[in-house]
PDB file of C-alpha atoms in Angstrom:
ATOM      1  CA  MET A   1     165.287   0.842  15.198  1.00 44.00           C
ATOM      2  CA  LYS A   2     168.283  -1.409  14.722  1.00 52.00           C
ATOM      3  CA  LEU A   3     171.527   0.087  13.464  1.00 55.00           C
ATOM      4  CA  LYS A   4     173.372  -1.749  10.718  1.00 68.00           C
ATOM      5  CA  ASN A   5     177.079  -2.478  11.220  1.00 69.00           C
ATOM      6  CA  SER A   6     177.952   0.002   8.474  1.00 75.00           C
ATOM      7  CA  ASN A   7     176.044   2.745  10.335  1.00 81.00           C
ATOM      8  CA  ILE A   8     177.804   1.878  13.591  1.00 87.00           C
ATOM      9  CA  ASN A   9     181.170   2.020  11.824  1.00 89.00           C
ATOM     10  CA  LEU A  10     180.332   5.405  10.315  1.00 91.00           C
ATOM     11  CA  ILE A  11     179.296   6.761  13.719  1.00 92.00           C
ATOM     12  CA  LEU A  12     182.439   5.381  15.361  1.00 94.00           C
ATOM     13  CA  PHE A  13     184.721   6.808  12.676  1.00 95.00           C
ATOM     14  CA  HIS A  14     183.064  10.178  11.958  1.00 95.00           C
ATOM     15  CA  VAL A  15     181.513  11.052  15.333  1.00 96.00           C
ATOM     16  CA  ILE A  16     183.031   9.184  18.288  1.00 97.00           C
ATOM     17  CA  SER A  17     186.668   9.116  17.094  1.00 97.00           C
ATOM     18  CA  PRO A  18     187.004  12.859  16.397  1.00 98.00           C
ATOM     19  CA  LEU A  19     185.399  13.709  19.751  1.00 97.00           C
ATOM     20  CA  THR A  20     187.653  11.261  21.563  1.00 97.00           C
ATOM     21  CA  ILE A  21     190.797  12.539  19.850  1.00 98.00           C
ATOM     22  CA  GLY A  22     189.854  16.173  20.461  1.00 97.00           C
ATOM     23  CA  GLY A  23     189.021  15.432  24.097  1.00 96.00           C
ATOM     24  CA  LEU A  24     192.303  13.611  24.646  1.00 97.00           C
ATOM     25  CA  ILE A  25     194.210  16.496  23.090  1.00 97.00           C
ATOM     26  CA  TYR A  26     192.560  18.842  25.592  1.00 94.00           C
ATOM     27  CA  VAL A  27     193.196  16.561  28.552  1.00 96.00           C
ATOM     28  CA  VAL A  28     196.806  15.768  27.668  1.00 96.00           C
ATOM     29  CA  PHE A  29     198.122  19.067  26.290  1.00 97.00           C
ATOM     30  CA  ARG A  30     196.031  21.995  27.532  1.00 95.00           C
ATOM     31  CA  ALA A  31     196.697  24.085  30.643  1.00 93.00           C
ATOM     32  CA  LYS A  32     195.617  22.647  33.983  1.00 93.00           C
ATOM     33  CA  SER A  33     193.875  25.951  34.735  1.00 91.00           C
ATOM     34  CA  LEU A  34     190.936  24.874  32.571  1.00 90.00           C
ATOM     35  CA  ARG A  35     187.789  24.129  34.553  1.00 91.00           C
ATOM     36  CA  MET A  36     187.673  20.491  33.463  1.00 93.00           C
ATOM     37  CA  PHE A  37     190.736  19.717  35.596  1.00 95.00           C
ATOM     38  CA  SER A  38     188.875  20.713  38.767  1.00 95.00           C
ATOM     39  CA  TRP A  39     186.056  18.419  37.618  1.00 96.00           C
ATOM     40  CA  PHE A  40     188.552  15.574  37.216  1.00 95.00           C
ATOM     41  CA  GLU A  41     189.760  16.186  40.737  1.00 94.00           C
ATOM     42  CA  SER A  42     186.227  16.276  42.164  1.00 96.00           C
ATOM     43  CA  ILE A  43     185.335  12.920  40.571  1.00 96.00           C
ATOM     44  CA  GLY A  44     188.601  11.347  41.687  1.00 96.00           C
ATOM     45  CA  ILE A  45     190.437  10.750  38.406  1.00 96.00           C
ATOM     46  CA  ASN A  46     193.136  13.369  38.895  1.00 94.00           C
ATOM     47  CA  THR A  47     195.854  10.698  39.324  1.00 96.00           C
ATOM     48  CA  GLN A  48     194.972   9.009  36.025  1.00 96.00           C
ATOM     49  CA  ILE A  49     194.857  12.362  34.229  1.00 96.00           C
ATOM     50  CA  SER A  50     198.242  13.353  35.667  1.00 96.00           C
ATOM     51  CA  PHE A  51     199.682  10.041  34.467  1.00 97.00           C
ATOM     52  CA  LEU A  52     198.380  10.636  30.925  1.00 96.00           C
ATOM     53  CA  ARG A  53     199.732  14.188  30.891  1.00 97.00           C
ATOM     54  CA  GLU A  54     203.145  13.076  32.118  1.00 97.00           C
ATOM     55  CA  TYR A  55     203.285  10.153  29.683  1.00 96.00           C
ATOM     56  CA  PHE A  56     202.522  12.345  26.648  1.00 96.00           C
ATOM     57  CA  SER A  57     204.369  15.499  27.769  1.00 95.00           C
ATOM     58  CA  PRO A  58     207.516  14.799  25.659  1.00 95.00           C
ATOM     59  CA  ILE A  59     205.373  14.839  22.511  1.00 95.00           C
ATOM     60  CA  LYS A  60     204.016  18.345  23.125  1.00 94.00           C
ATOM     61  CA  SER A  61     207.309  20.041  22.243  1.00 93.00           C
ATOM     62  CA  TRP A  62     207.241  18.368  18.801  1.00 96.00           C
ATOM     63  CA  LEU A  63     203.704  19.432  17.956  1.00 96.00           C
ATOM     64  CA  PRO A  64     202.770  22.750  16.399  1.00 97.00           C
ATOM     65  CA  SER A  65     200.581  24.767  18.769  1.00 96.00           C
ATOM     66  CA  TRP A  66     197.570  24.574  16.423  1.00 97.00           C
ATOM     67  CA  VAL A  67     197.324  20.842  17.194  1.00 97.00           C
ATOM     68  CA  TYR A  68     196.429  21.408  20.835  1.00 96.00           C
ATOM     69  CA  PHE A  69     194.822  24.853  20.531  1.00 95.00           C
ATOM     70  CA  SER A  70     192.759  24.664  17.306  1.00 95.00           C
ATOM     71  CA  LEU A  71     192.443  21.069  16.088  1.00 97.00           C
ATOM     72  CA  PRO A  72     190.008  20.085  18.897  1.00 96.00           C
ATOM     73  CA  ASP A  73     187.613  22.829  17.732  1.00 95.00           C
ATOM     74  CA  GLY A  74     187.682  21.566  14.164  1.00 97.00           C
ATOM     75  CA  LEU A  75     187.221  17.964  15.299  1.00 98.00           C
ATOM     76  CA  CYS A  76     184.220  18.942  17.422  1.00 96.00           C
ATOM     77  CA  VAL A  77     182.519  20.763  14.537  1.00 97.00           C
ATOM     78  CA  TYR A  78     183.390  17.849  12.207  1.00 98.00           C
ATOM     79  CA  SER A  79     181.812  15.378  14.625  1.00 97.00           C
ATOM     80  CA  PHE A  80     178.688  17.494  15.192  1.00 96.00           C
ATOM     81  CA  THR A  81     178.211  18.017  11.449  1.00 96.00           C
ATOM     82  CA  SER A  82     178.806  14.315  10.760  1.00 96.00           C
ATOM     83  CA  ILE A  83     176.161  13.082  13.195  1.00 95.00           C
ATOM     84  CA  ILE A  84     173.564  15.370  11.643  1.00 95.00           C
ATOM     85  CA  LEU A  85     174.497  14.202   8.154  1.00 94.00           C
ATOM     86  CA  LEU A  86     174.428  10.551   9.226  1.00 92.00           C
ATOM     87  CA  ILE A  87     171.004  10.965  10.834  1.00 91.00           C
ATOM     88  CA  TRP A  88     169.681  12.623   7.673  1.00 90.00           C
ATOM     89  CA  GLU A  89     171.508  10.171   5.385  1.00 86.00           C
ATOM     90  CA  GLY A  90     173.803  12.804   3.897  1.00 82.00           C
ATOM     91  CA  GLU A  91     171.028  15.233   3.039  1.00 87.00           C
ATOM     92  CA  ILE A  92     172.036  18.891   3.255  1.00 89.00           C
ATOM     93  CA  ASN A  93     169.317  20.593   5.281  1.00 90.00           C
ATOM     94  CA  TYR A  94     168.643  23.405   7.736  1.00 93.00           C
ATOM     95  CA  TRP A  95     169.835  21.341  10.743  1.00 94.00           C
ATOM     96  CA  LEU A  96     173.392  21.913   9.541  1.00 94.00           C
ATOM     97  CA  ILE A  97     173.029  25.531  10.634  1.00 94.00           C
ATOM     98  CA  ILE A  98     173.490  24.321  14.227  1.00 94.00           C
ATOM     99  CA  PRO A  99     177.045  22.918  14.024  1.00 95.00           C
ATOM    100  CA  PHE A 100     178.129  25.644  11.605  1.00 93.00           C
ATOM    101  CA  THR A 101     176.928  28.517  13.754  1.00 92.00           C
ATOM    102  CA  THR A 102     177.989  26.839  16.992  1.00 90.00           C
ATOM    103  CA  GLY A 103     181.602  26.539  15.882  1.00 87.00           C
ATOM    104  CA  ILE A 104     181.735  29.958  14.270  1.00 88.00           C
ATOM    105  CA  LEU A 105     179.580  31.797  16.808  1.00 88.00           C
ATOM    106  CA  VAL A 106     181.601  30.609  19.797  1.00 87.00           C
ATOM    107  CA  GLU A 107     184.764  31.952  18.201  1.00 87.00           C
ATOM    108  CA  VAL A 108     183.167  35.244  17.156  1.00 87.00           C
ATOM    109  CA  MET A 109     181.748  35.753  20.665  1.00 88.00           C
ATOM    110  CA  GLN A 110     185.258  35.321  22.038  1.00 87.00           C
ATOM    111  CA  GLY A 111     186.262  38.247  19.827  1.00 83.00           C
ATOM    112  CA  PHE A 112     183.734  40.392  21.677  1.00 85.00           C
ATOM    113  CA  SER A 113     185.410  39.713  25.033  1.00 73.00           C
ATOM    114  CA  PHE A 114     183.172  36.873  26.127  1.00 70.00           C
ATOM    115  CA  ILE A 115     184.974  34.022  27.894  1.00 75.00           C
ATOM    116  CA  GLY A 116     188.000  32.953  25.859  1.00 75.00           C
ATOM    117  CA  THR A 117     190.158  34.534  23.183  1.00 81.00           C
ATOM    118  CA  PHE A 118     189.294  34.915  19.517  1.00 86.00           C
ATOM    119  CA  ASP A 119     191.694  33.087  17.222  1.00 90.00           C
ATOM    120  CA  TRP A 120     191.580  33.063  13.422  1.00 93.00           C
ATOM    121  CA  ILE A 121     193.072  29.572  13.323  1.00 95.00           C
ATOM    122  CA  ASP A 122     190.246  28.237  15.545  1.00 94.00           C
ATOM    123  CA  PHE A 123     187.776  30.004  13.270  1.00 94.00           C
ATOM    124  CA  ILE A 124     189.304  28.426  10.149  1.00 96.00           C
ATOM    125  CA  PHE A 125     189.480  24.961  11.734  1.00 97.00           C
ATOM    126  CA  SER A 126     185.777  25.181  12.619  1.00 96.00           C
ATOM    127  CA  ILE A 127     184.890  26.081   9.035  1.00 96.00           C
ATOM    128  CA  PHE A 128     187.125  23.312   7.670  1.00 97.00           C
ATOM    129  CA  GLY A 129     185.631  20.782  10.093  1.00 97.00           C
ATOM    130  CA  PHE A 130     182.159  21.658   8.852  1.00 96.00           C
ATOM    131  CA  PHE A 131     182.879  21.477   5.132  1.00 96.00           C
ATOM    132  CA  ILE A 132     185.208  18.476   5.285  1.00 97.00           C
ATOM    133  CA  SER A 133     182.464  16.518   7.048  1.00 96.00           C
ATOM    134  CA  ILE A 134     179.973  17.388   4.319  1.00 95.00           C
ATOM    135  CA  ILE A 135     182.426  16.403   1.585  1.00 95.00           C
ATOM    136  CA  ILE A 136     183.445  13.104   3.193  1.00 94.00           C
ATOM    137  CA  ILE A 137     179.983  11.973   4.311  1.00 92.00           C
ATOM    138  CA  ASN A 138     178.464  12.773   0.920  1.00 87.00           C
ATOM    139  CA  LYS A 139     181.338  11.064  -0.901  1.00 84.00           C
ATOM    140  CA  ASN A 140     180.736   7.947   1.237  1.00 75.00           C
ATOM    141  CA  LYS A 141     176.996   8.203   0.593  1.00 69.00           C
ATOM    142  CA  ASN A 142     177.482   8.422  -3.180  1.00 64.00           C
ATOM    143  CA  HIS A 143     180.022   5.592  -3.091  1.00 56.00           C
ATOM    144  CA  ALA A 144     177.624   3.378  -1.103  1.00 57.00           C
ATOM    145  CA  GLN A 145     174.825   4.041  -3.630  1.00 50.00           C
ATOM    146  CA  VAL A 146     177.060   2.862  -6.472  1.00 35.00           C
ATOM    147  CA  LEU A 147     177.793  -0.405  -4.657  1.00 32.00           C
TER     148      LEU A 147
END
């Protein structure tokens, strides 16, 4: 199956970009005590990561905390929802239960003392990420049908 350029652009914009931005936010602004930093060290990219963190560190004081604590969660759910919608050509179906429950369930489990800390803002960002993806992908789908 060959992807059309428009499909590649949609995947880049709605799936790859949000994941990349969310990942960079984690790498640049989150605490070095997170497990991923030991992974970076074990694969030998600790120097590059330290450079990125140092380069962007002045920006952190300007950002509200929800940008580096909650936005990555919403971007991840947005991306996950978007790829399912793009695969199913915007059709709302039962597969959408997966990104919705993944984003919400992870946060709820943190409320029951599993690994992590429950946060209402994370919860809300996950819900927003889910519904905003549906709205945007379906708007693009309806717009493309008109053209």
